[in-house]
Short mmCIF file of C-alpha atoms in Angstrom, two decimals:
data_model
loop_
_atom_site.label_atom_id
_atom_site.label_comp_id
_atom_site.label_asym_id
_atom_site.label_seq_id
_atom_site.Cartn_x
_atom_site.Cartn_y
_atom_site.Cartn_z
CA MET Z 284 39.35 27.23 -35.33
CA MET Z 285 42.33 27.65 -32.78
CA SER Z 286 45.10 27.71 -35.49
CA MET Z 287 43.10 30.04 -37.61
CA LEU Z 288 42.87 32.61 -34.62
CA LYS Z 289 46.40 32.08 -34.04
CA ARG Z 290 47.30 33.35 -37.32
CA LEU Z 291 45.00 36.21 -37.30
CA LEU Z 292 46.41 37.19 -33.95
CA SER Z 293 49.85 36.95 -35.06
CA PRO Z 294 51.74 40.48 -34.75
CA LYS Z 295 52.99 40.27 -38.56
CA SER Z 296 51.34 42.04 -41.23
CA ILE Z 297 49.02 40.39 -43.94
CA ASN Z 298 49.79 40.95 -47.72
CA ILE Z 299 46.39 41.08 -49.63
CA ALA Z 300 46.50 41.46 -53.38
CA GLN Z 301 49.94 42.41 -53.50
CA SER Z 302 49.42 45.44 -51.29
CA VAL Z 303 50.48 45.91 -47.83
CA VAL Z 304 47.55 46.72 -45.60
CA SER Z 305 47.64 47.10 -41.97
CA ILE Z 306 44.93 45.63 -39.83
CA LYS Z 307 44.46 46.57 -36.29
CA ARG Z 308 44.48 43.71 -33.76
CA PRO Z 309 41.53 44.55 -31.46
CA ASP Z 310 39.57 44.91 -34.55
CA ILE Z 311 40.16 41.28 -35.77
CA LEU Z 312 39.51 40.03 -32.31
CA LYS Z 313 36.01 41.38 -32.10
CA ASP Z 314 35.16 40.07 -35.48
CA CYS Z 315 36.28 36.51 -34.69
CA THR Z 316 34.72 36.44 -31.11
CA ARG Z 317 31.14 37.44 -32.95
CA CYS Z 318 31.62 34.48 -35.39
CA TYR Z 319 32.45 32.15 -32.86
CA ARG Z 320 29.52 32.68 -30.70
CA SER Z 321 27.19 32.45 -33.71
CA LEU Z 322 28.70 28.96 -34.48
CA ILE Z 323 28.04 27.69 -30.66
CA ALA Z 324 24.34 27.04 -29.76
CA PRO Z 325 23.23 28.06 -26.49
CA GLN Z 326 23.03 25.47 -23.48
CA THR Z 327 19.31 25.47 -23.09
CA ARG Z 328 19.08 24.29 -26.81
CA VAL Z 329 21.53 21.31 -26.22
CA VAL Z 330 19.43 19.86 -23.56
CA GLN Z 331 16.08 19.66 -25.18
CA PHE Z 332 15.81 16.22 -26.28
CA GLN Z 333 12.73 13.90 -26.61
CA SER Z 334 12.68 10.37 -25.54
CA VAL Z 335 12.78 7.73 -28.33
CA CYS Z 336 11.98 3.90 -28.24
CA VAL Z 337 14.23 2.09 -30.40
CA GLN Z 338 13.01 -1.62 -31.53
CA GLN Z 339 15.00 -3.45 -34.22
CA VAL Z 340 12.33 -4.96 -36.78
CA ARG Z 341 12.88 -7.78 -39.21
CA ASN Z 342 10.41 -8.07 -41.87
CA GLU Z 343 10.92 -11.76 -42.38
CA SER Z 344 12.91 -14.50 -40.39
CA PHE Z 345 12.96 -18.40 -40.49
CA PHE Z 346 11.69 -18.25 -36.83
CA LYS Z 347 8.47 -16.38 -37.73
CA LYS Z 348 7.55 -18.62 -40.95
CA HIS Z 349 7.56 -21.66 -39.22
CA THR Z 350 5.88 -23.38 -36.12
CA ALA Z 351 7.63 -24.34 -32.81
CA GLU Z 352 7.28 -27.98 -33.79
CA HIS Z 353 8.96 -27.43 -37.23
CA ILE Z 354 11.63 -25.56 -35.83
CA TRP Z 355 12.33 -27.99 -33.12
CA LYS Z 356 12.24 -31.02 -35.68
CA SER Z 357 14.96 -29.06 -37.75
CA VAL Z 358 17.25 -28.65 -34.47
CA THR Z 359 17.08 -32.17 -33.43
CA SER Z 360 16.74 -34.30 -36.63
CA VAL Z 361 19.44 -35.40 -38.96
CA SER Z 362 19.72 -33.49 -42.44
CA ASN Z 363 19.27 -35.66 -45.58
CA ALA Z 364 23.15 -35.40 -46.27
CA GLY Z 365 23.67 -36.52 -42.68
CA LYS Z 366 21.47 -39.62 -43.05
CA LYS Z 367 23.64 -40.76 -45.98
CA ARG Z 368 26.80 -40.49 -44.12
CA GLY Z 369 25.32 -42.65 -41.45
CA ARG Z 370 24.59 -40.21 -38.87
CA GLY Z 371 21.66 -40.12 -36.41
CA LYS Z 372 21.59 -44.09 -35.89
CA GLY Z 373 19.36 -43.79 -32.94
CA ALA Z 374 16.70 -41.66 -34.48
CA GLY Z 375 14.55 -44.74 -35.49
CA LYS Z 376 14.81 -46.78 -32.31
CA LYS Z 377 11.88 -46.94 -30.06
CA ARG Z 378 11.88 -44.96 -27.01
CA ALA Z 379 11.08 -46.58 -23.65
CA LYS Z 380 8.78 -43.66 -22.88
CA ASN Z 381 7.37 -40.57 -24.36
CA LEU Z 382 7.37 -38.11 -21.71
CA ASN Z 383 5.21 -35.57 -24.04
CA ARG Z 384 2.08 -37.69 -23.71
CA GLY Z 385 0.00 -36.12 -26.53
CA GLN Z 386 0.71 -32.47 -25.32
CA VAL Z 387 1.71 -29.72 -27.85
CA ILE Z 388 3.26 -26.56 -27.10
CA GLY Z 389 0.84 -23.73 -27.58
CA VAL Z 390 -2.23 -26.00 -27.46
CA GLY Z 391 -4.04 -25.83 -24.18
CA VAL Z 392 -7.62 -26.18 -22.69
CA ASP Z 393 -8.56 -22.75 -24.20
CA ASN Z 394 -8.28 -23.03 -27.97
CA MET Z 395 -6.21 -20.20 -29.19
CA ILE Z 396 -3.71 -19.11 -31.86
CA TRP Z 397 -0.28 -18.15 -30.39
CA PRO Z 398 1.91 -16.48 -32.97
CA GLY Z 399 5.13 -18.35 -32.44
CA LEU Z 400 3.99 -21.15 -30.71
CA ASN Z 401 1.24 -23.29 -32.79
CA ALA Z 402 1.10 -20.79 -35.70
CA PRO Z 403 3.73 -18.44 -37.66
CA ILE Z 404 4.08 -15.04 -36.70
CA ILE Z 405 3.94 -13.47 -40.37
CA LYS Z 406 1.74 -15.25 -43.04
CA GLY Z 407 2.63 -13.72 -46.43
CA ARG Z 408 2.54 -9.97 -45.81
CA ASP Z 409 0.01 -10.11 -42.81
CA LEU Z 410 0.95 -10.40 -39.21
CA ILE Z 411 -0.77 -12.73 -37.38
CA LYS Z 412 -2.33 -11.76 -33.99
CA ARG Z 413 -3.37 -13.90 -31.14
CA THR Z 414 -7.02 -14.92 -31.46
CA LYS Z 415 -9.29 -17.00 -29.56
CA LEU Z 416 -11.10 -20.23 -31.34
CA PRO Z 417 -14.17 -21.91 -30.35
CA PRO Z 418 -13.75 -24.70 -27.89
CA ASP Z 419 -12.82 -28.16 -28.79
CA PRO Z 420 -14.82 -30.65 -26.61
CA GLU Z 421 -13.14 -33.73 -28.10
CA ARG Z 422 -9.36 -32.61 -27.07
CA GLN Z 423 -9.78 -34.46 -23.72
CA ALA Z 424 -11.15 -37.57 -25.12
CA ARG Z 425 -8.23 -37.75 -27.90
CA LEU Z 426 -5.53 -37.14 -25.31
CA VAL Z 427 -6.94 -40.01 -23.14
CA LYS Z 428 -7.14 -42.47 -25.92
CA LEU Z 429 -3.37 -41.48 -26.88
CA ARG Z 430 -2.25 -41.97 -23.33
CA ASP Z 431 -4.24 -45.37 -23.17
CA SER Z 432 -2.63 -46.60 -26.50
CA MET Z 433 0.90 -45.64 -25.48
CA GLY Z 434 2.92 -48.16 -23.46
CA THR Z 435 6.19 -48.59 -22.24
CA PHE Z 436 8.78 -50.19 -24.30
CA LYS Z 437 9.18 -54.11 -23.08
CA MET Z 438 11.77 -56.16 -24.23
CA LEU Z 439 11.11 -59.34 -26.11
CA ARG Z 440 10.57 -62.00 -23.63
CA LEU Z 441 11.52 -65.62 -24.80
CA LEU Z 442 10.94 -69.07 -23.61
CA PRO Z 443 14.14 -70.68 -22.16
CA THR Z 444 14.46 -73.15 -25.05
CA GLU Z 445 13.76 -70.32 -27.61
CA ARG Z 446 16.85 -67.99 -26.32
CA GLY Z 447 19.90 -67.92 -28.50
CA TRP Z 448 23.29 -67.65 -27.37
CA SER Z 449 23.23 -64.03 -25.52
CA GLY Z 450 19.34 -63.97 -24.57
CA SER Z 451 16.93 -62.48 -27.00
CA LYS Z 452 19.65 -61.75 -29.54
CA MET Z 453 19.20 -63.47 -32.80
CA PRO Z 454 22.53 -65.49 -32.99
CA GLY Z 455 21.78 -68.98 -31.72
CA ARG Z 456 17.82 -68.72 -32.17
CA SER Z 457 15.82 -70.85 -34.32
CA ILE Z 458 13.78 -69.18 -37.23
CA GLY Z 459 12.03 -72.43 -38.51
CA PRO Z 460 12.36 -74.45 -41.77
CA PRO Z 461 13.17 -72.82 -45.16
CA ASP Z 462 10.34 -71.80 -47.47
CA PRO Z 463 9.15 -74.89 -49.73
CA ILE Z 464 10.42 -75.10 -53.29
CA ASN Z 465 8.05 -76.24 -55.88
CA GLU Z 466 6.26 -79.32 -54.53
CA TYR Z 467 9.29 -79.95 -51.90
CA ASN Z 468 8.59 -79.20 -48.35
CA PHE Z 469 11.50 -79.25 -45.73
CA ASP Z 470 9.84 -81.22 -43.11
CA GLY Z 471 11.65 -82.13 -40.28
CA PHE Z 472 14.18 -79.24 -40.81
CA ASP Z 473 15.27 -76.48 -38.50
CA THR Z 474 17.25 -73.22 -39.20
CA LYS Z 475 19.43 -71.18 -36.64
CA VAL Z 476 21.10 -68.16 -36.79
CA LEU Z 477 24.96 -68.16 -36.44
CA GLU Z 478 25.95 -64.60 -37.10
CA PHE Z 479 23.51 -61.22 -37.43
CA LYS Z 480 25.28 -58.03 -37.94
CA THR Z 481 25.17 -54.71 -39.56
CA VAL Z 482 27.66 -54.05 -42.57
CA PHE Z 483 28.28 -50.80 -44.39
CA CYS Z 484 29.47 -50.29 -48.05
CA MET Z 485 30.43 -46.64 -49.20
CA LYS Z 486 28.82 -45.68 -52.22
CA ALA Z 487 29.98 -42.62 -54.39
CA ASN Z 488 26.26 -41.33 -55.00
CA ALA Z 489 24.23 -43.04 -51.99
CA GLY Z 490 27.06 -42.40 -49.41
CA ARG Z 491 27.34 -44.92 -46.66
CA TYR Z 492 25.03 -48.16 -47.87
CA ARG Z 493 23.76 -49.89 -44.91
CA ARG Z 494 22.69 -53.50 -44.87
CA ILE Z 495 22.06 -56.57 -42.64
CA SER Z 496 24.28 -59.83 -43.05
CA VAL Z 497 23.08 -62.91 -41.82
CA VAL Z 498 24.75 -66.36 -41.57
CA THR Z 499 22.46 -69.42 -41.00
CA VAL Z 500 22.70 -73.17 -40.86
CA THR Z 501 19.82 -75.56 -41.51
CA GLY Z 502 19.36 -79.19 -41.09
CA ASN Z 503 17.18 -82.44 -40.37
CA LYS Z 504 19.30 -83.63 -37.68
CA ASN Z 505 19.85 -86.63 -39.37
CA GLY Z 506 23.14 -85.97 -41.41
CA LEU Z 507 21.74 -83.18 -43.87
CA ALA Z 508 22.53 -79.90 -43.48
CA GLY Z 509 23.60 -76.83 -45.24
CA PHE Z 510 24.77 -72.94 -44.44
CA ALA Z 511 24.55 -69.85 -46.52
CA LEU Z 512 25.07 -65.98 -46.22
CA GLY Z 513 22.43 -63.63 -47.03
CA LYS Z 514 22.34 -59.77 -46.96
CA ALA Z 515 19.35 -57.18 -47.37
CA ALA Z 516 18.32 -53.90 -46.40
CA ASP Z 517 15.84 -55.05 -43.84
CA SER Z 518 16.47 -57.91 -41.18
CA ARG Z 519 13.61 -59.84 -41.75
CA ALA Z 520 14.60 -60.08 -45.58
CA ALA Z 521 18.25 -61.00 -44.78
CA LEU Z 522 16.78 -63.84 -42.40
CA ARG Z 523 14.43 -65.26 -44.94
CA ARG Z 524 17.15 -64.91 -47.91
CA ALA Z 525 19.89 -66.73 -45.93
CA LYS Z 526 17.36 -69.35 -44.58
CA ASN Z 527 16.37 -70.27 -48.08
CA ARG Z 528 19.86 -70.07 -49.52
CA ALA Z 529 20.91 -72.67 -46.97
CA GLY Z 530 18.15 -75.08 -47.66
CA GLN Z 531 19.36 -75.07 -51.37
CA LYS Z 532 22.81 -75.83 -50.57
CA LEU Z 533 22.32 -79.11 -48.47
CA MET Z 534 25.26 -81.71 -47.82
CA TYR Z 535 25.27 -85.11 -46.40
CA ILE Z 536 27.42 -85.62 -43.57
CA GLU Z 537 28.85 -89.15 -42.68
CA ARG Z 538 28.46 -89.90 -38.83
CA TYR Z 539 29.64 -92.90 -36.91
CA ASN Z 540 26.81 -94.97 -35.14
CA ASN Z 541 24.76 -91.72 -35.43
CA HIS Z 542 26.27 -89.77 -32.64
CA THR Z 543 29.87 -88.73 -33.66
CA VAL Z 544 32.50 -88.44 -36.49
CA TYR Z 545 34.25 -91.10 -37.83
CA HIS Z 546 37.81 -90.23 -36.62
CA ASP Z 547 39.85 -87.25 -35.38
CA PHE Z 548 40.61 -84.70 -38.04
CA PHE Z 549 42.41 -81.44 -38.59
CA THR Z 550 40.62 -78.69 -40.67
CA GLN Z 551 41.78 -75.00 -41.67
CA PHE Z 552 40.41 -72.12 -43.80
CA CYS Z 553 42.41 -69.20 -43.98
CA ASN Z 554 43.83 -68.35 -40.39
CA THR Z 555 41.26 -70.57 -38.61
CA ARG Z 556 42.64 -74.10 -37.59
CA ILE Z 557 40.14 -76.66 -35.97
CA PHE Z 558 41.33 -80.04 -34.40
CA VAL Z 559 38.25 -82.41 -33.84
CA GLU Z 560 38.19 -85.29 -31.94
CA LYS Z 561 35.67 -88.30 -31.78
CA ARG Z 562 34.65 -88.98 -28.16
CA PRO Z 563 32.22 -91.99 -26.86
CA GLU Z 564 28.28 -91.60 -26.51
CA GLY Z 565 27.46 -89.69 -23.63
CA HIS Z 566 30.22 -87.17 -23.59
CA GLY Z 567 28.26 -84.47 -25.20
CA LEU Z 568 29.54 -81.43 -27.23
CA ILE Z 569 32.51 -79.61 -25.98
CA CYS Z 570 33.41 -77.09 -28.60
CA HIS Z 571 32.85 -73.72 -30.14
CA ARG Z 572 29.18 -72.37 -29.83
CA ALA Z 573 28.76 -72.16 -33.58
CA ILE Z 574 30.44 -75.68 -33.95
CA LYS Z 575 27.85 -76.92 -31.40
CA THR Z 576 25.02 -75.51 -33.18
CA ILE Z 577 26.17 -76.94 -36.26
CA CYS Z 578 26.33 -80.30 -34.74
CA GLU Z 579 22.94 -80.08 -33.46
CA MET Z 580 21.57 -79.48 -36.94
CA ILE Z 581 23.63 -82.36 -38.56
CA GLY Z 582 22.69 -85.05 -35.59
CA ILE Z 583 26.32 -85.11 -34.11
CA LYS Z 584 25.82 -85.61 -29.95
CA ASP Z 585 29.53 -86.12 -29.00
CA LEU Z 586 32.17 -84.37 -30.32
CA TYR Z 587 35.45 -82.39 -28.93
CA ALA Z 588 36.80 -79.62 -31.00
CA LYS Z 589 39.72 -77.02 -30.18
CA VAL Z 590 39.85 -73.72 -32.32
CA GLU Z 591 43.23 -72.12 -32.76
CA GLY Z 592 44.00 -68.94 -34.53
CA SER Z 593 41.41 -66.79 -35.97
CA THR Z 594 37.74 -66.93 -34.45
CA ASN Z 595 36.21 -65.30 -37.41
CA LEU Z 596 32.53 -66.96 -37.42
CA GLN Z 597 32.21 -67.35 -41.02
CA ASN Z 598 35.87 -68.86 -41.20
CA VAL Z 599 34.97 -71.42 -38.39
CA VAL Z 600 31.73 -72.37 -40.11
CA LYS Z 601 33.65 -73.04 -43.56
CA ALA Z 602 36.51 -74.68 -41.72
CA PHE Z 603 34.18 -77.43 -39.93
CA PHE Z 604 32.16 -78.08 -42.90
CA LEU Z 605 35.28 -78.66 -44.85
CA GLY Z 606 36.53 -81.19 -42.18
CA LEU Z 607 33.38 -82.92 -41.92
CA LEU Z 608 33.42 -83.55 -45.84
CA LYS Z 609 36.89 -84.77 -46.23
CA GLN Z 610 36.44 -87.24 -43.19
CA LYS Z 611 36.65 -90.62 -44.55
CA THR Z 612 34.72 -94.13 -43.50
CA HIS Z 613 36.89 -97.08 -41.85
CA GLN Z 614 36.57 -99.03 -44.96
CA GLN Z 615 38.05 -96.17 -47.10
CA LEU Z 616 40.90 -95.95 -44.68
CA ALA Z 617 41.61 -99.60 -44.92
CA ASP Z 618 41.58 -99.36 -48.43
CA GLU Z 619 44.07 -96.63 -48.73
CA THR Z 620 46.63 -97.95 -46.17
CA ASN Z 621 46.16 -101.87 -46.82
CA TYR Z 622 46.10 -102.38 -43.18
CA HIS Z 623 43.26 -103.81 -40.88
CA LEU Z 624 41.79 -101.11 -38.94
CA VAL Z 625 41.66 -102.02 -35.39
CA GLU Z 626 39.64 -100.13 -32.51
CA PHE Z 627 40.32 -100.04 -28.62
CA ARG Z 628 37.19 -98.99 -26.82
CA LYS Z 629 36.74 -98.96 -22.98
CA GLU Z 630 33.77 -100.93 -23.42
CA ASN Z 631 35.67 -103.78 -24.55
CA ASP Z 632 38.29 -103.29 -21.83
CA TYR Z 633 40.66 -102.05 -24.43
CA LEU Z 634 40.55 -105.30 -26.39
CA PRO Z 635 41.57 -104.89 -30.12
CA VAL Z 636 38.44 -105.24 -32.38
CA ILE Z 637 39.10 -105.05 -36.31
CA VAL Z 638 36.46 -102.81 -37.49
CA ALA Z 639 37.60 -102.84 -41.28
CA SER Z 640 39.63 -105.09 -43.49
CA PRO Z 641 41.00 -104.00 -46.87
CA LYS Z 642 39.53 -105.39 -50.11
CA GLY Z 643 42.78 -106.09 -51.59
CA PRO Z 644 46.04 -107.63 -50.32
CA VAL Z 645 47.06 -106.88 -46.64
CA GLN Z 646 50.54 -105.72 -45.87
CA THR Z 647 51.90 -107.56 -42.90
CA ASP Z 648 54.86 -105.26 -42.14
CA PRO Z 649 54.28 -103.65 -38.96
CA LYS Z 650 57.14 -101.14 -39.17
CA GLU Z 651 55.49 -99.55 -42.28
CA ALA Z 652 52.05 -99.13 -40.52
CA PRO Z 653 51.20 -95.40 -40.46
CA ASP Z 654 50.34 -93.92 -37.11
CA PHE Z 655 46.85 -93.47 -37.28
CA LEU Z 656 46.41 -89.95 -35.63
CA GLN Z 657 49.32 -88.47 -37.69
CA TYR Z 658 47.63 -90.00 -40.68
CA VAL Z 659 44.25 -88.70 -40.04
CA MET Z 660 45.20 -85.39 -38.72
CA ASP Z 661 47.40 -84.62 -41.51
CA ASN Z 662 50.74 -84.60 -39.52
CA LYS Z 663 49.13 -81.44 -37.31
CA VAL Z 664 49.35 -81.96 -33.44
CA ARG Z 665 47.17 -79.87 -31.38
CA LEU Z 666 49.00 -77.28 -29.34
CA ARG Z 667 48.65 -78.32 -25.50
CA LYS Z 668 49.95 -75.84 -23.05
CA LYS Z 669 52.07 -76.69 -20.11
CA LYS Z 670 50.15 -76.27 -16.85
CA SER Z 671 52.40 -74.23 -14.56
CA LEU Z 672 52.59 -75.05 -10.92
CA PRO Z 673 50.90 -73.15 -7.97
CA PHE Z 674 53.23 -70.16 -6.70
CA TYR Z 675 53.30 -71.78 -3.24
CA THR Z 676 55.20 -74.91 -4.71
CA LYS Z 677 58.54 -72.47 -4.55
CA LYS Z 678 58.20 -71.92 -1.08
CA THR Z 679 60.13 -73.49 1.71
CA HIS Z 680 57.16 -74.38 3.75
CA TRP Z 681 56.07 -76.57 0.86
CA TYR Z 682 59.37 -78.31 0.48
CA ILE Z 683 59.24 -79.20 4.47
CA LYS Z 684 55.68 -80.57 4.10
CA GLU Z 685 56.64 -82.64 1.08
CA LYS Z 686 59.67 -83.98 3.00
CA LYS Z 687 57.69 -84.80 6.06
CA ILE Z 688 54.93 -86.85 3.84
CA GLU Z 689 57.37 -88.52 1.91
CA ILE Z 690 57.23 -91.44 4.29
CA VAL Z 691 53.73 -92.09 4.33
CA ARG Z 692 52.97 -90.90 0.65
CA ASN Z 693 49.91 -93.07 -0.87
CA MET Z 694 49.75 -95.12 2.46
CA ASP Z 695 45.90 -94.14 2.53
CA LYS Z 696 45.36 -95.23 -0.99
CA ALA Z 697 47.38 -98.51 -0.56
CA LYS Z 698 45.19 -99.40 2.62
CA TYR Z 699 41.99 -98.85 0.90
CA ASN Z 700 43.13 -101.00 -2.06
CA LEU Z 701 44.05 -103.97 0.49
CA LEU Z 702 40.76 -103.75 2.31
CA ALA Z 703 38.73 -103.67 -0.77
CA GLU Z 704 40.62 -106.63 -2.11
CA TYR Z 705 41.74 -108.63 0.69
CA GLY Z 706 39.39 -107.53 3.72
CA GLU Z 707 42.36 -106.55 5.77
CA ILE Z 708 45.79 -104.77 5.53
CA ARG Z 709 48.37 -106.95 4.71
CA SER Z 710 51.94 -107.34 2.85
CA PHE Z 711 53.30 -110.04 0.42
CA LEU Z 712 54.80 -111.67 3.52
CA THR Z 713 51.24 -112.21 5.41
CA ASP Z 714 51.00 -116.00 3.92
CA LYS Z 715 54.45 -116.83 4.61
CA TYR Z 716 54.46 -115.43 8.18
CA PRO Z 717 50.95 -115.00 9.28
CA GLU Z 718 52.26 -114.25 12.92
CA CYS Z 719 53.66 -110.81 11.53
CA ARG Z 720 50.00 -109.82 10.40
CA PRO Z 721 49.62 -105.98 11.22
CA VAL Z 722 47.11 -105.20 13.94
CA GLN Z 723 43.73 -104.53 12.62
CA LYS Z 724 41.05 -102.41 13.67
CA LYS Z 725 38.16 -104.12 15.71
CA SER Z 726 35.55 -103.88 13.08
CA PHE Z 727 38.01 -105.73 10.57
CA SER Z 728 39.08 -108.12 13.26
CA LYS Z 729 35.66 -109.13 14.03
CA GLN Z 730 34.66 -109.72 10.61
CA ILE Z 731 37.88 -111.83 9.80
CA ASP Z 732 37.06 -113.95 12.74
CA GLU Z 733 33.69 -114.68 11.78
CA ASP Z 734 34.96 -115.63 8.36
CA GLU Z 735 37.26 -117.99 9.71
CA ASN Z 736 34.69 -119.57 12.01
CA GLN Z 737 32.39 -120.23 9.00
#
């Protein structure tokens, strides 16, 4: 507008239709002013506005179609795609306490319909309004019954004899004998769980496929035992499957005097190495807890086993059973080597006792006789770590102390042995020179005088 006025008010003349027409400046100014005023409204008209309430309205929405319970469930739960990928693992666990206690959002003493709480806002094309329903006299009774039936979640309590390796967890627990097969019943058998874990397998269509893996060992504690692996989607089905499979794969294990193995042996499966040593009666089972459980099912009571390398439980079980099956009786060892098998025992004052003799000719050359431990251990030696000395043995005060007690070292032990054997403290020259007998204490001197008088 201002540019137009400037062009009109310029002193130059304007040519119209190829003819020069002179226009006076005051007349043009009046016409433009009149036109400009007609365009501008007066101030009184601009101020006159009415107040308007603006509200955003959506005809349909997800939050209006469903109840509050359905909306909260969609937020807190896991989708079907998420379940296939293994999400929401804690959704199926039992909670210790339900804080809701039967209360529903929007439902109270006054039975009413609240749009957005216990009812959708829009149903079809109709807008639901708040309405009051007839009272429900049984509501309080239902709440009381629900609260009484709900109890706090309690951990499974087991007797001390029924517990496994780690309290109430399945590994180490007994699950009873296998199920009978046709007319055969597993009388006297017992089954214990060695491993109980969850495994996942990724499938193209089903996603992450979850199953329970169980390893069990069953036996009659009299040399007959077997182990098996079972998998299933349910823990009970996996336990039952592993237990029944173990009952179908029984093996007889030879035992020495029904309490230990025949000889020391070395066994290996994959990267698991086990050194097994026989022990006398009353020693007990000093070994891995899985090996201890297997020995209890077989009936082995005294054993020492050292596991080296991998401690994978399935490898430990397989390696131990392989070693038990490969062990040889005394007669078999004597027949293989053509030597007499001699045993030294503490009960016999370590006197040699012939346990087995070869059936054929006996070799008499002692130089060619193989070392028994190297022969049965397959030339393997158990790693024995050297014990390190305490730190204070390198200090100066320890050296000074050892130097001081060097003169009287083992003197107390020698005195006790002499008193126990001879009744007095004496030396090898006491009989030859009785006048050189050391001075005795009063109690021992009195006893010696009484013995001499008698």
